[in-house]
Short mmCIF file of C-alpha atoms and ligand atoms in Angstrom, two decimals:
data_model
loop_
_atom_site.label_atom_id
_atom_site.label_comp_id
_atom_site.label_asym_id
_atom_site.label_seq_id
_atom_site.Cartn_x
_atom_site.Cartn_y
_atom_site.Cartn_z
CA MET A 1 132.16 108.61 67.78
CA LYS A 2 128.46 108.91 69.09
CA SER A 3 127.84 107.47 72.45
CA GLN A 4 126.41 104.13 73.04
CA PHE A 5 123.74 105.12 75.29
CA SER A 6 121.56 102.04 76.46
CA VAL A 7 118.26 101.98 78.46
CA TYR A 8 116.11 99.55 79.81
CA ASN A 9 113.02 98.98 77.93
CA SER A 10 109.94 97.47 80.05
CA LEU A 11 108.58 96.16 76.68
CA THR A 12 111.27 93.89 76.21
CA LYS A 13 112.61 93.64 79.80
CA LYS A 14 116.10 94.21 78.49
CA LYS A 15 118.74 97.06 78.12
CA GLU A 16 118.98 98.05 74.64
CA VAL A 17 121.35 100.41 72.95
CA PHE A 18 118.96 103.22 72.13
CA LYS A 19 118.69 103.92 68.63
CA PRO A 20 115.97 106.56 67.53
CA LEU A 21 113.22 106.32 64.45
CA ILE A 22 114.88 109.13 62.72
CA ALA A 23 118.48 109.47 63.09
CA ASP A 24 119.21 112.89 65.38
CA ARG A 25 115.62 113.23 66.41
CA VAL A 26 113.54 111.88 69.39
CA GLY A 27 110.10 111.62 70.37
CA MET A 28 109.42 110.97 73.78
CA TYR A 29 105.56 111.23 75.67
CA VAL A 30 105.56 111.24 79.17
CA CYS A 31 102.18 110.71 81.10
CA GLY A 32 101.76 114.13 83.18
CA PRO A 33 99.92 114.83 86.12
CA THR A 34 96.18 114.71 87.00
CA VAL A 35 95.46 118.05 88.19
CA TYR A 36 93.22 117.90 90.60
CA SER A 37 95.66 118.62 93.68
CA ASN A 38 98.97 119.56 94.48
CA ALA A 39 101.50 117.36 92.93
CA HIS A 40 103.34 115.60 95.93
CA LEU A 41 106.96 114.58 96.34
CA GLY A 42 106.56 111.13 94.64
CA ASN A 43 105.34 112.97 91.27
CA CYS A 44 108.00 115.17 91.61
CA ARG A 45 110.34 112.30 91.36
CA THR A 46 108.97 110.64 88.48
CA PHE A 47 109.08 114.11 86.32
CA THR A 48 112.63 114.67 87.53
CA SER A 49 113.62 111.31 86.25
CA PHE A 50 112.16 112.27 82.90
CA ASP A 51 113.89 115.48 83.06
CA LEU A 52 117.09 113.49 83.71
CA ILE A 53 116.42 111.47 80.11
CA TYR A 54 115.25 114.43 78.67
CA ARG A 55 118.36 116.70 79.49
CA TYR A 56 120.82 113.67 78.64
CA LEU A 57 119.01 112.73 75.09
CA THR A 58 119.66 116.79 74.56
CA HIS A 59 123.47 116.43 75.75
CA LEU A 60 123.95 113.63 72.86
CA ASN A 61 122.66 116.23 70.45
CA TYR A 62 119.47 114.65 69.75
CA LYS A 63 116.70 117.18 68.72
CA VAL A 64 114.05 115.94 71.37
CA ARG A 65 110.39 116.70 71.13
CA TYR A 66 109.07 116.05 74.80
CA VAL A 67 105.53 115.96 75.05
CA ARG A 68 103.88 115.76 78.72
CA ASN A 69 100.01 116.09 78.82
CA ILE A 70 98.29 117.62 81.74
CA THR A 71 94.91 115.71 82.69
CA ASP A 72 92.21 117.75 83.31
CA VAL A 73 89.19 115.14 82.54
CA GLY A 74 88.58 111.71 82.42
CA HIS A 75 90.57 110.38 85.13
CA LEU A 76 87.88 108.66 87.30
CA GLU A 77 88.34 107.96 91.17
CA ASN A 78 88.91 104.10 90.55
CA GLU A 79 91.50 103.92 88.09
CA GLU A 80 91.29 100.26 87.90
CA ASP A 81 87.94 99.57 86.59
CA MET A 82 87.27 103.20 85.20
CA THR A 83 84.12 103.86 87.78
CA GLY A 84 83.32 106.66 90.15
CA GLU A 85 83.37 110.18 89.99
CA ASP A 86 85.78 112.57 87.84
CA LYS A 87 88.65 113.60 90.21
CA ILE A 88 88.57 117.24 88.83
CA ALA A 89 85.05 117.08 88.75
CA LYS A 90 84.50 115.98 92.42
CA LYS A 91 87.35 118.32 93.66
CA ALA A 92 85.20 121.19 91.91
CA ARG A 93 81.89 120.26 93.28
CA LEU A 94 83.40 119.98 96.92
CA GLU A 95 84.67 123.38 96.71
CA GLN A 96 81.62 124.50 94.65
CA ILE A 97 84.02 126.07 91.93
CA GLU A 98 84.44 125.68 88.36
CA PRO A 99 86.52 122.62 87.40
CA MET A 100 88.44 124.52 85.33
CA GLU A 101 89.67 126.62 88.33
CA ILE A 102 90.74 123.37 89.94
CA VAL A 103 92.60 122.66 86.71
CA GLN A 104 94.49 126.48 86.62
CA ARG A 105 95.02 126.25 90.31
CA TYR A 106 96.97 122.89 90.44
CA THR A 107 98.78 123.27 86.82
CA LEU A 108 100.23 126.53 88.11
CA ASP A 109 101.31 124.99 91.37
CA PHE A 110 102.69 122.00 89.18
CA LYS A 111 104.43 124.34 86.85
CA ASN A 112 105.92 126.23 89.56
CA VAL A 113 107.07 123.05 91.69
CA MET A 114 108.69 122.16 88.33
CA SER A 115 110.68 125.07 87.90
CA MET A 116 111.84 125.44 91.10
CA LEU A 117 113.12 121.74 90.82
CA ASN A 118 115.10 122.97 87.79
CA ASN A 119 112.90 120.86 85.28
CA HIS A 120 112.88 121.85 82.06
CA PRO A 121 109.48 122.55 80.43
CA PRO A 122 108.50 119.96 77.89
CA SER A 123 108.67 121.01 74.13
CA ILE A 124 104.53 120.49 74.07
CA GLU A 125 101.80 120.42 77.27
CA PRO A 126 98.75 119.27 75.69
CA THR A 127 95.38 119.12 77.65
CA ALA A 128 93.02 116.28 77.44
CA THR A 129 90.22 118.83 77.17
CA GLY A 130 91.83 120.60 74.27
CA HIS A 131 92.14 117.54 72.24
CA ILE A 132 88.57 116.27 72.43
CA ILE A 133 88.07 116.18 68.67
CA GLU A 134 91.05 114.28 68.41
CA GLN A 135 89.74 111.59 70.83
CA ILE A 136 86.23 111.25 69.33
CA GLU A 137 88.25 110.70 66.28
CA MET A 138 89.97 107.75 67.63
CA VAL A 139 87.06 106.33 69.47
CA GLN A 140 85.62 106.33 65.80
CA LYS A 141 88.36 104.42 64.22
CA ILE A 142 88.38 101.88 66.96
CA LEU A 143 84.63 101.73 66.70
CA ASP A 144 85.17 101.19 62.47
CA ASN A 145 87.76 98.63 62.90
CA GLY A 146 85.74 96.32 65.28
CA TYR A 147 87.24 96.90 68.30
CA ALA A 148 84.61 98.56 70.69
CA TYR A 149 81.22 98.66 70.90
CA GLU A 150 78.31 101.26 71.90
CA ARG A 151 75.98 100.46 74.94
CA ASN A 152 73.50 103.11 76.17
CA GLY A 153 75.92 106.00 74.64
CA SER A 154 78.98 104.77 76.16
CA VAL A 155 81.92 103.24 74.18
CA TYR A 156 83.88 100.18 75.28
CA PHE A 157 86.94 98.46 74.13
CA LYS A 158 86.85 94.88 73.49
CA THR A 159 89.75 93.76 75.66
CA VAL A 160 89.72 90.42 75.13
CA GLN A 161 89.07 90.25 71.37
CA PHE A 162 91.87 92.15 71.23
CA ALA A 163 94.29 90.31 73.17
CA GLU A 164 93.07 86.87 71.57
CA LYS A 165 94.32 88.38 67.84
CA HIS A 166 97.41 90.40 69.17
CA ASP A 167 100.24 89.57 70.74
CA GLU A 168 100.92 92.73 72.02
CA TYR A 169 98.37 92.56 74.29
CA GLY A 170 100.19 91.78 77.94
CA GLN A 171 103.63 92.01 76.80
CA LEU A 172 104.36 95.27 78.96
CA SER A 173 102.14 94.29 82.20
CA GLY A 174 102.50 90.51 81.64
CA LYS A 175 98.63 90.21 81.97
CA LYS A 176 97.43 86.92 80.44
CA ILE A 177 94.63 86.28 78.39
CA GLU A 178 93.52 83.35 80.65
CA ASP A 179 93.27 85.69 83.26
CA LEU A 180 91.07 88.14 81.33
CA ARG A 181 88.68 85.37 80.21
CA GLN A 182 88.67 84.19 84.16
CA GLU A 183 87.27 87.66 85.15
CA THR A 184 84.01 87.08 83.41
CA ARG A 185 82.82 85.59 87.03
CA ASP A 186 83.23 88.81 88.47
CA LEU A 187 81.54 90.56 86.04
CA LYS A 188 78.62 92.73 88.13
CA ALA A 189 75.01 92.37 86.58
CA GLN A 190 74.38 95.75 86.60
CA SER A 191 77.28 96.59 84.62
CA GLU A 192 76.69 97.15 80.85
CA LYS A 193 80.00 95.89 79.62
CA ASP A 194 80.11 92.76 78.05
CA HIS A 195 83.44 91.71 80.02
CA PRO A 196 84.94 93.10 82.73
CA ALA A 197 88.62 93.55 81.30
CA ASP A 198 86.52 96.00 78.75
CA PHE A 199 87.23 99.57 79.53
CA ALA A 200 85.48 102.73 78.25
CA ILE A 201 86.81 105.02 75.74
CA TRP A 202 83.68 107.26 75.59
CA MET A 203 81.40 107.78 78.84
CA LYS A 204 77.87 109.06 78.48
CA ALA A 205 77.56 111.71 81.27
CA HIS A 206 75.38 111.67 83.91
CA GLU A 207 73.20 114.69 83.85
CA ASN A 208 74.70 116.28 86.99
CA HIS A 209 78.18 115.71 85.45
CA ILE A 210 79.48 119.04 84.35
CA MET A 211 82.29 118.25 82.08
CA ARG A 212 80.69 117.10 78.79
CA TRP A 213 81.11 117.16 75.11
CA ASP A 214 78.85 116.46 72.12
CA SER A 215 79.88 113.24 70.38
CA PRO A 216 78.10 110.96 67.69
CA TRP A 217 77.48 108.62 70.92
CA SER A 218 76.36 110.81 73.72
CA VAL A 219 77.09 113.84 75.43
CA GLY A 220 79.96 112.69 77.57
CA PHE A 221 83.64 112.48 78.10
CA PRO A 222 86.58 110.28 76.96
CA GLY A 223 88.24 107.82 78.70
CA TRP A 224 91.34 108.67 80.55
CA HIS A 225 93.51 105.94 78.44
CA LEU A 226 92.47 107.72 75.51
CA GLU A 227 93.75 111.01 75.83
CA CYS A 228 97.58 109.58 75.87
CA SER A 229 96.89 107.64 72.91
CA ALA A 230 95.26 110.55 70.98
CA MET A 231 97.92 113.21 72.02
CA SER A 232 101.17 111.14 71.59
CA THR A 233 100.17 110.25 67.68
CA LYS A 234 98.73 113.73 67.13
CA TYR A 235 102.29 115.56 68.17
CA LEU A 236 104.60 112.78 67.82
CA GLY A 237 102.86 110.43 64.97
CA GLU A 238 101.73 106.79 65.14
CA ARG A 239 105.43 105.66 66.32
CA PHE A 240 107.66 107.44 68.01
CA ASP A 241 110.85 106.51 70.46
CA ILE A 242 109.97 106.81 74.05
CA HIS A 243 106.60 106.30 76.11
CA GLY A 244 107.31 106.91 79.88
CA GLY A 245 105.55 107.24 83.26
CA GLY A 246 105.81 105.68 86.56
CA MET A 247 105.80 101.92 87.16
CA ASP A 248 102.13 102.17 88.58
CA LEU A 249 100.80 103.13 85.25
CA GLN A 250 102.21 100.01 83.39
CA PHE A 251 98.39 98.16 84.26
CA PRO A 252 96.04 99.20 83.07
CA HIS A 253 96.90 102.58 81.84
CA HIS A 254 99.50 101.84 79.63
CA GLU A 255 98.59 98.24 78.63
CA ASN A 256 95.35 99.73 77.29
CA GLU A 257 97.21 102.50 75.65
CA ILE A 258 98.80 100.20 73.31
CA ALA A 259 95.73 98.75 72.69
CA GLN A 260 93.82 101.28 71.57
CA ASN A 261 96.93 102.55 69.28
CA VAL A 262 97.24 99.24 67.76
CA SER A 263 93.39 98.90 66.92
CA CYS A 264 93.45 102.47 65.63
CA CYS A 265 96.55 102.97 63.80
CA GLU A 266 97.75 99.08 63.50
CA THR A 267 100.94 100.01 65.16
CA SER A 268 102.12 99.75 69.06
CA PRO A 269 103.03 103.53 69.61
CA ALA A 270 106.82 103.19 71.18
CA SER A 271 109.97 101.50 70.68
CA TYR A 272 110.99 102.25 74.26
CA TRP A 273 108.88 101.86 77.17
CA MET A 274 110.76 103.49 80.12
CA HIS A 275 109.03 103.46 83.69
CA THR A 276 110.37 105.24 86.96
CA ASN A 277 110.16 103.45 90.17
CA MET A 278 108.14 105.04 93.13
CA LEU A 279 109.17 107.38 96.00
CA THR A 280 108.28 105.39 99.27
CA PHE A 281 107.69 105.94 102.87
CA GLU A 282 108.74 103.83 105.10
CA GLY A 283 108.68 101.15 102.29
CA VAL A 284 104.89 102.16 101.43
CA LYS A 285 104.26 103.95 98.04
CA MET A 286 103.92 107.78 98.67
CA SER A 287 100.29 108.50 97.35
CA LYS A 288 97.36 111.09 98.12
CA SER A 289 94.79 108.18 98.62
CA LEU A 290 97.10 106.56 101.23
CA ASN A 291 97.48 109.82 102.75
CA ASN A 292 101.28 109.49 103.36
CA SER A 293 102.51 112.08 100.77
CA ILE A 294 104.52 115.16 101.58
CA LEU A 295 104.32 118.46 99.37
CA PRO A 296 107.12 119.98 97.91
CA GLU A 297 106.07 123.22 99.92
CA GLU A 298 106.14 121.39 103.37
CA LEU A 299 109.73 120.55 102.52
CA PHE A 300 110.94 123.45 101.45
CA THR A 301 109.39 125.63 104.46
CA GLY A 302 110.15 122.63 106.79
CA ASN A 303 106.33 122.49 108.06
CA ASN A 304 105.85 119.23 108.47
CA HIS A 305 105.88 117.17 111.81
CA LEU A 306 108.57 114.36 109.70
CA LEU A 307 111.04 116.99 108.78
CA SER A 308 113.64 118.23 111.30
CA GLN A 309 114.53 121.19 108.98
CA ALA A 310 113.33 122.73 105.56
CA TYR A 311 115.25 121.34 102.69
CA SER A 312 116.00 123.24 99.58
CA PRO A 313 114.55 122.18 96.04
CA MET A 314 118.28 121.44 94.95
CA THR A 315 118.89 119.14 97.93
CA LEU A 316 115.72 117.70 96.89
CA ARG A 317 116.63 117.03 93.51
CA PHE A 318 120.19 115.64 94.71
CA PHE A 319 118.24 113.47 96.84
CA PHE A 320 116.43 111.72 94.00
CA LEU A 321 119.61 111.23 91.86
CA ARG A 322 121.12 109.40 94.83
CA SER A 323 119.01 106.55 93.56
CA HIS A 324 118.40 105.18 90.08
CA TYR A 325 115.32 105.77 88.27
CA ARG A 326 114.26 102.21 88.16
CA SER A 327 115.05 101.53 92.18
CA ILE A 328 112.88 102.58 94.95
CA CYS A 329 113.86 105.86 96.62
CA ASP A 330 112.70 105.61 100.16
CA PHE A 331 111.79 109.37 101.87
CA SER A 332 113.59 110.00 104.97
CA ASP A 333 114.93 113.00 107.06
CA LYS A 334 118.14 111.55 107.63
CA GLY A 335 118.77 110.69 103.71
CA LEU A 336 117.73 114.57 102.66
CA GLN A 337 120.67 115.54 105.32
CA ASP A 338 123.05 113.59 104.03
CA ALA A 339 121.77 114.78 100.69
CA GLU A 340 122.26 118.61 101.62
CA LYS A 341 125.90 117.92 102.81
CA ASN A 342 126.78 116.28 99.71
CA TYR A 343 125.18 118.67 97.72
CA LYS A 344 126.79 121.81 99.11
CA ASN A 345 130.22 119.95 99.05
CA MET A 346 129.59 119.34 95.51
CA MET A 347 128.83 122.97 94.74
CA SER A 348 131.84 124.08 96.69
CA ALA A 349 133.78 122.00 94.27
CA LEU A 350 131.98 123.25 91.48
CA LYS A 351 133.09 126.72 92.46
CA ALA A 352 136.68 125.56 93.60
CA VAL A 353 137.30 123.69 90.22
CA GLN A 354 136.30 126.93 87.88
CA GLU A 355 138.76 129.23 90.35
CA LEU A 356 141.94 126.65 89.75
CA GLU A 357 144.50 128.34 87.60
CA TYR A 358 146.85 126.42 85.63
CA ILE A 359 150.45 128.29 86.46
CA GLY A 360 152.79 125.45 86.41
CA LYS A 361 156.02 125.43 84.42
CA GLU A 362 157.52 121.94 85.07
CA LYS A 363 154.85 119.68 83.59
CA VAL A 364 155.11 116.51 85.38
CA ASN A 365 151.23 115.19 84.10
CA ASP A 366 151.11 111.86 86.44
CA GLU A 367 147.71 112.88 87.31
CA ASP A 368 146.36 113.17 83.67
CA LYS A 369 145.26 109.75 83.22
CA VAL A 370 143.06 109.53 86.76
CA ILE A 371 141.44 112.70 85.85
CA ASN A 372 140.38 111.85 82.57
CA ASP A 373 139.15 108.12 83.35
CA LEU A 374 137.00 109.79 85.80
CA LEU A 375 135.62 112.14 83.48
CA ASP A 376 135.02 109.20 81.15
CA GLN A 377 133.42 107.15 83.66
CA CYS A 378 130.83 109.96 84.24
CA PHE A 379 129.52 109.40 80.88
CA ILE A 380 130.05 105.82 80.79
CA HIS A 381 127.33 105.45 83.82
CA LEU A 382 124.94 107.90 82.09
CA ASP A 383 124.96 105.76 79.04
CA ASP A 384 124.46 102.87 81.24
CA ASP A 385 120.72 103.55 81.66
CA LEU A 386 121.51 107.06 83.19
CA ASN A 387 123.23 105.38 86.48
CA THR A 388 123.27 108.34 88.16
CA PRO A 389 124.46 106.91 91.73
CA ARG A 390 127.40 105.95 89.95
CA VAL A 391 127.79 109.50 88.28
CA LEU A 392 127.70 110.72 91.82
CA ALA A 393 130.07 108.43 93.10
CA THR A 394 132.62 109.28 90.17
CA LEU A 395 131.95 113.20 90.53
CA PHE A 396 133.10 112.66 94.12
CA GLU A 397 136.09 111.10 93.25
CA LEU A 398 136.47 113.92 91.39
CA VAL A 399 135.58 116.00 94.01
CA ALA A 400 138.40 114.64 96.25
CA LYS A 401 140.96 115.78 93.51
CA ILE A 402 139.88 119.19 93.11
CA ASN A 403 139.71 119.92 96.88
CA ALA A 404 143.56 118.17 96.96
CA PHE A 405 144.28 120.87 93.76
CA LYS A 406 142.88 123.72 95.67
CA ASN A 407 144.34 122.90 99.14
CA LYS A 408 147.73 122.60 96.98
CA GLN A 409 148.22 119.33 98.49
CA LEU A 410 148.41 118.02 94.67
CA LYS A 411 150.03 120.85 92.46
CA ILE A 412 148.42 121.94 89.28
CA ASN A 413 151.34 120.73 87.47
CA HIS A 414 150.82 117.04 87.89
CA ILE A 415 148.04 117.82 85.16
CA SER A 416 147.95 119.31 81.81
CA LYS A 417 146.43 122.42 80.96
CA ALA A 418 144.40 120.56 78.61
CA THR A 419 143.30 118.25 81.25
CA LEU A 420 142.35 121.27 83.72
CA GLU A 421 140.26 122.80 81.15
CA ARG A 422 138.28 119.54 80.17
CA MET A 423 137.79 119.13 84.22
CA GLN A 424 136.20 122.40 84.33
CA THR A 425 134.22 122.30 81.73
CA THR A 426 133.05 118.98 82.09
CA PHE A 427 132.22 118.84 85.68
CA LYS A 428 129.98 121.87 85.12
CA ILE A 429 128.18 120.14 82.12
CA VAL A 430 127.77 116.67 84.27
CA LEU A 431 126.51 118.64 87.47
CA GLN A 432 124.47 121.41 86.05
CA ASP A 433 123.43 120.46 82.35
CA ILE A 434 122.80 116.93 82.47
CA LEU A 435 121.67 116.40 86.38
CA GLY A 436 120.21 119.86 86.43
CA LEU A 437 121.67 120.49 89.56
CA LEU A 438 122.52 124.36 90.02
CA PRO A 439 124.35 126.52 92.66
CA GLU A 440 121.52 127.93 95.18
CA GLU A 441 121.24 131.35 95.77
CA GLU A 442 122.73 132.33 99.09
CA ASN A 443 119.90 132.31 101.78
CA SER A 444 118.29 135.71 100.92
CA ASP A 445 117.87 136.47 105.14
CA ALA A 446 121.65 136.06 104.93
CA VAL A 447 122.32 138.58 102.51
CA LEU A 448 119.96 140.88 103.86
CA ASP A 449 121.53 140.29 107.43
CA ASN A 450 125.07 141.37 105.97
CA VAL A 451 123.54 144.43 104.44
CA LEU A 452 121.34 145.45 107.41
CA GLN A 453 124.71 144.74 109.43
CA VAL A 454 126.30 147.78 107.59
CA LEU A 455 123.62 150.42 108.06
CA ILE A 456 123.24 149.27 112.17
CA GLU A 457 127.19 150.06 111.91
CA MET A 458 126.64 153.42 110.29
CA ARG A 459 123.76 154.08 112.65
CA LYS A 460 126.33 153.35 115.74
CA THR A 461 128.48 155.48 114.09
CA ALA A 462 125.86 158.27 113.75
CA ARG A 463 124.98 157.90 117.34
CA ALA A 464 128.48 158.15 118.49
CA ASN A 465 128.74 161.43 116.69
CA LYS A 466 125.54 162.50 118.34
CA ASP A 467 124.33 162.72 114.64
CA TRP A 468 120.37 161.95 115.87
CA ALA A 469 118.79 162.86 112.61
CA ALA A 470 120.94 160.52 110.50
CA SER A 471 120.60 157.63 113.37
CA ASP A 472 117.02 158.36 113.09
CA LEU A 473 116.68 158.36 109.38
CA ILE A 474 118.09 154.98 109.12
CA ARG A 475 115.88 153.51 111.75
CA ASP A 476 112.57 154.96 110.37
CA GLN A 477 113.28 154.13 106.86
CA LEU A 478 113.92 150.72 107.88
CA LEU A 479 110.89 150.76 109.48
CA ALA A 480 109.01 151.78 106.61
CA ALA A 481 110.48 149.11 104.52
CA GLY A 482 109.54 146.26 106.94
CA ILE A 483 112.57 146.21 109.08
CA GLN A 484 112.44 146.73 112.99
CA LEU A 485 115.71 147.90 114.97
CA LYS A 486 115.99 146.61 118.43
CA ASP A 487 118.66 148.13 120.63
CA GLY A 488 119.51 145.56 123.81
CA ALA A 489 122.18 145.25 125.83
CA ASP A 490 124.23 143.20 123.00
CA GLY A 491 124.01 145.64 120.30
CA THR A 492 121.25 146.27 118.34
CA SER A 493 119.43 143.39 116.29
CA TRP A 494 116.63 143.38 113.77
CA SER A 495 113.50 141.37 112.71
CA LYS A 496 111.11 141.59 110.14
CA LEU A 497 107.37 143.04 110.73
P1 AMP B 501 99.00 111.59 88.63
O1 AMP B 501 99.08 112.59 88.70
O2 AMP B 501 98.47 110.67 90.03
O3 AMP B 501 98.33 110.97 87.46
O4 AMP B 501 100.48 110.86 89.02
C1 AMP B 501 101.59 111.35 87.78
C2 AMP B 501 102.77 110.57 87.70
O5 AMP B 501 103.30 110.63 88.94
C3 AMP B 501 102.68 109.24 87.03
O6 AMP B 501 103.56 108.95 86.20
C4 AMP B 501 102.59 108.37 88.63
O7 AMP B 501 103.53 107.04 88.12
C5 AMP B 501 103.72 109.13 89.29
N1 AMP B 501 103.74 108.68 90.72
C6 AMP B 501 102.52 108.59 91.69
N2 AMP B 501 103.20 108.53 92.68
C7 AMP B 501 104.51 108.26 92.63
C8 AMP B 501 105.14 108.25 93.43
N3 AMP B 501 105.12 107.97 95.08
N4 AMP B 501 106.50 107.94 93.01
C9 AMP B 501 106.66 108.15 91.95
N5 AMP B 501 106.00 108.33 91.17
C10 AMP B 501 104.71 108.60 91.63
ZN1 ZN B 502 99.26 108.62 80.33
#
């Protein structure tokens, strides 16, 4: 029986049973990063939440095409009314390097962090600059359909006229036409737009604007909202299953995307809109502009005054999963400490469960139902709009059982061999394949220390035997490898050069 996977749809504001447009296939588009600075922990939370969704859909045997774009042009400083300088062009100007160098640097950083967090790469990762032609074509169609106008080389979307004709407008964000109409008062005299709610889908570039392309209207660049409409349509079709992003993108970005798609293709693009909630710090959204963002690198090295220690990528992933993706997750050192402890317990149980052997002769099997129910519960909670806090709580009940088997408080013959095998495979599938929590390598310094203790012991023996050549060889070769030995009253210690 196929699982009844339900997701909360931001468009209908209801939890709905998930039904793809084409049986067994899912098209999912997620708004990706703007690569003008390092991704912070808030960005990481959103993309880790969508990785979980991707993993679960894959587990349910759907063939998923997951498209997540890279915004490398068109995202202006003032997101609300699309004014100001392009974020990437500004950074390039300040650093006096090419915009594409900025893009390359932060795209690499982003992909590196994603892989450290064990987030699968998407199936397609298109860039906005690689799809200028598609965006120009879309602008043309919107113009042809009467939902945009050209003004001095820029093209603007007619938001109010669109909202008057289409129920789709405001469905996602709750924005009302009356609100739009009232905004007329705020229209600045110098603005070339007919209405403040209109937004640019193509912008004429100023003389000193470096990122520019030719178009029928001017040498310019596409508006930020347009790239997602153009690239989702190109790779997933005019209609697809899931569109996602952080909650802060609902308005104006996603509302405008829907408006563009409807006016270009006569259909709203996605069946399900999924939005992830924010990572906050002391109750305030973590964001670069508010200066309260923490970088993954700071977390992994412990190099931030807010942290009492370094935390590993898997601890961070575990920390995210403790909150439901639609709930706020507040960043704290204490929360990370708890997450680290719990993650380690979970990984010890994963090892322990694989080591359990079935040796019972006399079958009691009175724990069969309890274990199987707990395993079923994991999937029931995942099916319920990916309720990860509940999944983790259920896994901890299983951890208690696994530890009881390991410590022989419970005999293995209290479950059947089939139940043991199911527990071994399912525990691993939920933890590793679906939640994406992998065992971490032993701290490499700890491994190095073990190896060096062997060499220190060999050198001690050589010295005791007055074999100075062997003892010097060990010391000198280690020095050449970047390790210095120091002989002291308490024995020999080592340090990296
Ligand atoms: P940006 O690079 O600013 O376009 O953001 C990339 C993604 O990160 C978007 O989906 C945002 O909604 C998301 N995001 C930004 N700040 C946070 C935060 N504090 N918590 C969770 N997601 C965030
Ligand atoms: Zn987008």
